[in-house]
Coordinates of C-alpha atoms in Angstrom, one line a residue:
Chain A
D311 CA 0.0 0.0 0.0
T312 CA 1.8 3.1 -1.2
E313 CA -1.0 5.7 -0.9
V314 CA -1.8 8.7 1.2
T315 CA -5.6 8.9 1.6
Q316 CA -7.3 12.1 2.3
T317 CA -10.9 12.7 3.2
P318 CA -13.1 14.3 2.3
K319 CA -12.2 15.2 -1.2
H320 CA -14.4 18.3 -1.2
L321 CA -15.6 20.4 1.8
V322 CA -17.8 23.5 1.9
M323 CA -18.0 25.1 5.3
G324 CA -19.3 28.3 6.8
M325 CA -17.2 30.7 8.7
T326 CA -18.7 29.6 12.0
N327 CA -18.4 25.9 11.4
K328 CA -16.0 23.4 12.9
K329 CA -14.8 20.7 10.6
S330 CA -11.8 18.3 10.3
L331 CA -9.7 17.1 7.4
K332 CA -8.3 13.6 7.7
C333 CA -5.2 11.9 6.3
E334 CA -4.1 8.3 6.5
Q335 CA -1.0 6.5 5.3
H336 CA 0.2 2.9 5.7
M337 CA 3.7 3.1 4.3
G338 CA 5.4 3.1 7.7
H339 CA 6.4 6.7 7.3
R340 CA 7.0 8.5 10.5
A341 CA 6.8 12.1 9.2
M342 CA 3.5 13.7 8.0
Y343 CA 2.8 17.1 6.6
W344 CA 0.1 19.5 5.9
Y345 CA 0.4 21.8 2.9
K346 CA -1.9 24.5 1.6
Q347 CA -2.1 25.2 -2.1
K348 CA -3.9 28.2 -3.6
A349 CA -4.8 28.1 -7.3
K350 CA -1.8 28.3 -9.7
K351 CA 0.6 28.5 -6.7
P352 CA 3.1 26.0 -5.3
P353 CA 2.2 24.2 -2.0
E354 CA 3.0 26.1 1.2
L355 CA 4.1 24.2 4.2
M356 CA 1.9 24.5 7.3
F357 CA 2.8 21.8 9.7
V358 CA 5.3 18.9 10.1
Y359 CA 4.9 16.0 12.5
S360 CA 7.8 13.7 13.1
Y361 CA 7.3 10.6 15.2
E362 CA 3.8 11.9 16.1
K363 CA 5.3 15.1 17.6
L364 CA 4.8 18.6 16.0
S365 CA 8.2 19.6 14.7
I366 CA 7.4 22.5 12.4
N367 CA 4.6 25.1 12.6
E368 CA 5.0 27.7 9.9
S369 CA 3.3 30.4 11.8
V370 CA -0.1 29.1 10.9
P371 CA -3.1 30.9 12.4
S372 CA -4.7 29.2 15.4
R373 CA -7.9 28.6 13.5
F374 CA -6.0 25.7 12.0
S375 CA -5.2 23.0 14.6
P376 CA -3.3 19.9 13.6
E377 CA -3.4 16.6 15.4
C378 CA -1.5 13.3 15.0
P379 CA -3.3 10.6 17.0
N380 CA -0.9 7.8 15.8
S381 CA 1.8 7.2 13.2
S382 CA -0.7 6.5 10.4
L383 CA -3.2 9.3 11.0
L384 CA -3.0 13.1 10.7
N385 CA -5.9 15.5 11.2
L386 CA -6.4 19.2 10.6
H387 CA -9.1 20.7 12.7
L388 CA -10.7 23.9 11.2
H389 CA -12.6 26.5 13.2
A390 CA -13.7 30.0 12.3
L391 CA -12.1 30.1 8.9
Q392 CA -12.1 33.0 6.5
P393 CA -13.0 32.9 2.8
E394 CA -9.3 33.4 2.0
D395 CA -8.6 30.1 3.6
S396 CA -10.3 28.4 0.6
A397 CA -7.6 26.2 -1.0
L398 CA -6.5 22.7 -1.7
Y399 CA -5.1 21.2 1.5
L400 CA -2.5 18.5 0.8
C401 CA -1.3 15.9 3.2
A402 CA 2.1 14.2 2.6
S403 CA 4.3 11.7 4.4
S404 CA 8.0 10.7 4.3
Q405 CA 10.7 9.0 6.3
P406 CA 11.6 11.6 8.9
E407 CA 15.3 11.5 8.7
R408 CA 15.6 10.9 5.1
G409 CA 12.8 12.8 3.4
D410 CA 15.5 14.2 1.2
L411 CA 16.2 10.8 -0.3
G412 CA 12.8 9.5 -1.0
G413 CA 10.8 12.7 -1.2
Y414 CA 7.3 13.1 -0.1
T415 CA 4.3 11.0 -1.0
F416 CA 1.3 13.3 -1.4
G417 CA -2.4 12.6 -1.0
S418 CA -4.9 13.9 -3.6
G419 CA -6.0 16.7 -1.4
T420 CA -9.1 18.2 0.1
R421 CA -10.6 21.1 -1.9
L422 CA -11.9 23.4 0.9
T423 CA -14.3 26.3 0.2
V424 CA -15.2 28.7 3.0
V425 CA -18.4 30.6 2.4
Chain B
G1445 CA 18.6 30.9 2.2
N1446 CA 17.0 28.2 0.1
S1447 CA 15.0 28.9 -2.9
V1448 CA 13.9 27.4 -6.3
T1449 CA 13.4 29.4 -9.5
Q1450 CA 11.5 27.9 -12.4
M1451 CA 10.8 29.1 -15.9
E1452 CA 7.5 30.8 -16.2
G1453 CA 4.7 29.1 -18.1
P1454 CA 2.6 28.1 -19.7
V1455 CA 4.7 26.0 -22.1
T1456 CA 2.8 24.9 -25.1
L1457 CA 4.2 22.1 -27.3
S1458 CA 3.0 19.9 -30.1
E1459 CA 3.0 16.1 -29.5
E1460 CA 6.4 14.5 -29.9
A1461 CA 8.3 17.8 -29.4
F1462 CA 11.3 18.1 -27.1
L1463 CA 10.7 19.5 -23.7
T1464 CA 12.9 21.5 -21.4
I1465 CA 11.7 23.2 -18.2
N1466 CA 14.4 25.1 -16.5
C1467 CA 15.0 25.0 -12.8
T1468 CA 17.8 26.7 -10.8
Y1469 CA 18.2 26.7 -7.1
T1470 CA 20.0 28.5 -4.2
A1471 CA 20.8 26.5 -1.2
T1472 CA 23.1 26.5 1.8
G1473 CA 24.8 23.1 1.8
Y1474 CA 24.0 20.2 -0.5
P1475 CA 20.2 19.6 -1.0
S1476 CA 18.4 16.8 -2.7
L1477 CA 16.5 17.9 -5.8
F1478 CA 13.1 16.8 -7.0
W1479 CA 10.6 17.2 -9.8
Y1480 CA 6.9 16.7 -9.0
V1481 CA 4.0 16.7 -11.4
Q1482 CA 0.4 17.7 -10.6
Y1483 CA -2.4 16.7 -12.9
P1484 CA -5.6 18.8 -12.8
G1485 CA -7.6 18.3 -9.5
E1486 CA -5.0 16.0 -8.0
G1487 CA -2.1 16.1 -5.5
L1488 CA 1.5 16.1 -6.4
Q1489 CA 3.3 13.0 -7.6
L1490 CA 7.1 12.5 -7.4
L1491 CA 8.4 12.3 -10.9
L1492 CA 12.1 12.0 -10.3
K1493 CA 14.9 12.9 -7.9
A1494 CA 18.6 13.3 -7.5
T1495 CA 20.4 13.3 -4.2
K1496 CA 23.9 14.5 -5.1
A1497 CA 25.9 16.3 -7.7
D1498 CA 26.0 14.7 -11.2
D1499 CA 23.2 12.3 -10.4
K1500 CA 20.7 11.9 -13.1
G1501 CA 17.1 11.2 -12.1
S1502 CA 14.8 9.6 -14.7
N1503 CA 11.3 8.3 -14.9
K1504 CA 8.7 7.8 -17.7
G1505 CA 11.0 9.3 -20.3
F1506 CA 11.8 12.4 -18.2
E1507 CA 15.3 13.2 -17.1
A1508 CA 17.1 15.8 -15.0
T1509 CA 20.7 16.1 -14.0
Y1510 CA 21.9 17.7 -10.7
R1511 CA 24.4 20.3 -11.9
K1512 CA 26.2 21.8 -8.9
E1513 CA 28.4 24.1 -10.9
T1514 CA 25.4 25.8 -12.5
T1515 CA 23.0 25.1 -9.6
S1516 CA 20.5 23.7 -12.0
F1517 CA 18.1 20.8 -12.3
H1518 CA 16.5 21.2 -15.7
L1519 CA 13.7 18.7 -16.7
E1520 CA 13.8 17.2 -20.2
K1521 CA 11.8 14.8 -22.3
G1522 CA 12.6 13.8 -25.8
S1523 CA 9.1 13.4 -27.1
V1524 CA 6.1 14.7 -25.1
Q1525 CA 2.6 13.3 -25.2
V1526 CA -0.8 14.9 -24.7
S1527 CA -1.0 12.9 -21.4
D1528 CA 2.1 14.8 -20.1
S1529 CA 0.0 18.0 -19.9
A1530 CA 0.2 19.0 -16.2
V1531 CA 2.0 21.4 -13.9
Y1532 CA 5.6 20.6 -13.0
F1533 CA 7.2 21.7 -9.8
C1534 CA 10.9 21.7 -9.1
A1535 CA 11.8 21.3 -5.4
L1536 CA 14.7 21.0 -3.0
S1537 CA 15.1 19.6 0.5
D1538 CA 16.6 21.8 3.1
P1539 CA 20.1 20.4 3.7
Y1540 CA 19.9 20.9 7.4
N1541 CA 16.2 19.9 7.9
F1542 CA 15.3 17.0 5.7
N1543 CA 11.7 17.4 6.4
K1544 CA 11.5 20.9 4.9
F1545 CA 11.1 21.3 1.1
Y1546 CA 11.1 24.4 -1.0
F1547 CA 9.0 24.4 -4.2
G1548 CA 9.4 26.4 -7.3
S1549 CA 6.3 28.3 -8.6
G1550 CA 5.4 25.6 -11.0
T1551 CA 5.4 25.4 -14.8
K1552 CA 2.2 24.5 -16.7
L1553 CA 2.8 22.3 -19.7
N1554 CA 0.2 22.1 -22.4
V1555 CA 0.8 19.5 -25.1
K1556 CA -1.4 19.7 -28.2
P1557 CA -2.2 16.7 -30.5

C-alpha cells in the first residue's frame, strides 16, 4: 500500500463551522505534513509531525489545529475560517530522517471552500 | 537561504516535441532535488529525484541532472505526449532539515495533438 488517503475530497463550510480534514498512510512513514495550495501557486508548508510530535509550525493561524493521533493518521481541525482560507489542502508523508532521499508521497488533497 | 526558480509558463508544445523546463536553485549546503507533477484536480506526484551532484534522475522518459556548478536541475523529455499536460514543480530539500522542502512556482505544460 503506497498511498496517502485524504478525506473528504471536497468540503464547503461556513465561517462559524468546525470541521476536520483527515489523512491516513500505511507506508510506515514517521513524518507527516500539511500543505496549503492556492490556485496556480506552489504548495506552502503548514505543519510537520515527526514521530507523532509537532516539529514545524510555519506560523499558521490558530484557527488551524493539527493533530497526529498515531503514526498513520493526521488530522487538521478547522474553526472560524475565513474565505481566504479556501484552497487545496494536501497531506504528505515521508521517512523523517531521510525525506531528502525518497521525497514526499502526497495525497490527492481536500478542496476546501469557505463561504 | 534556500529557494527554487522555475521558468514561467505556460509552455505549449505539439505532441512529440522536445521538452525543457528550466530550474535553478539556491541552497546552503547540498540539497536533494526533485521534480513533482500535478495533474488537474490531483495532488503532487514524485516524478524523479537526485540526491547528489552529477546524479541523473529519470522516470517515464523524463530526465534531470543535478548540476552543482550551475545550480540547476532542468527537466527534459525527448518526445512529449498529450498525457504529459500538467503542472511541473521543481523542489529542493533543506540540507539541514530533511523534512522541509522548498518548491518552485510551477510550470504548466500544455501538449497539443
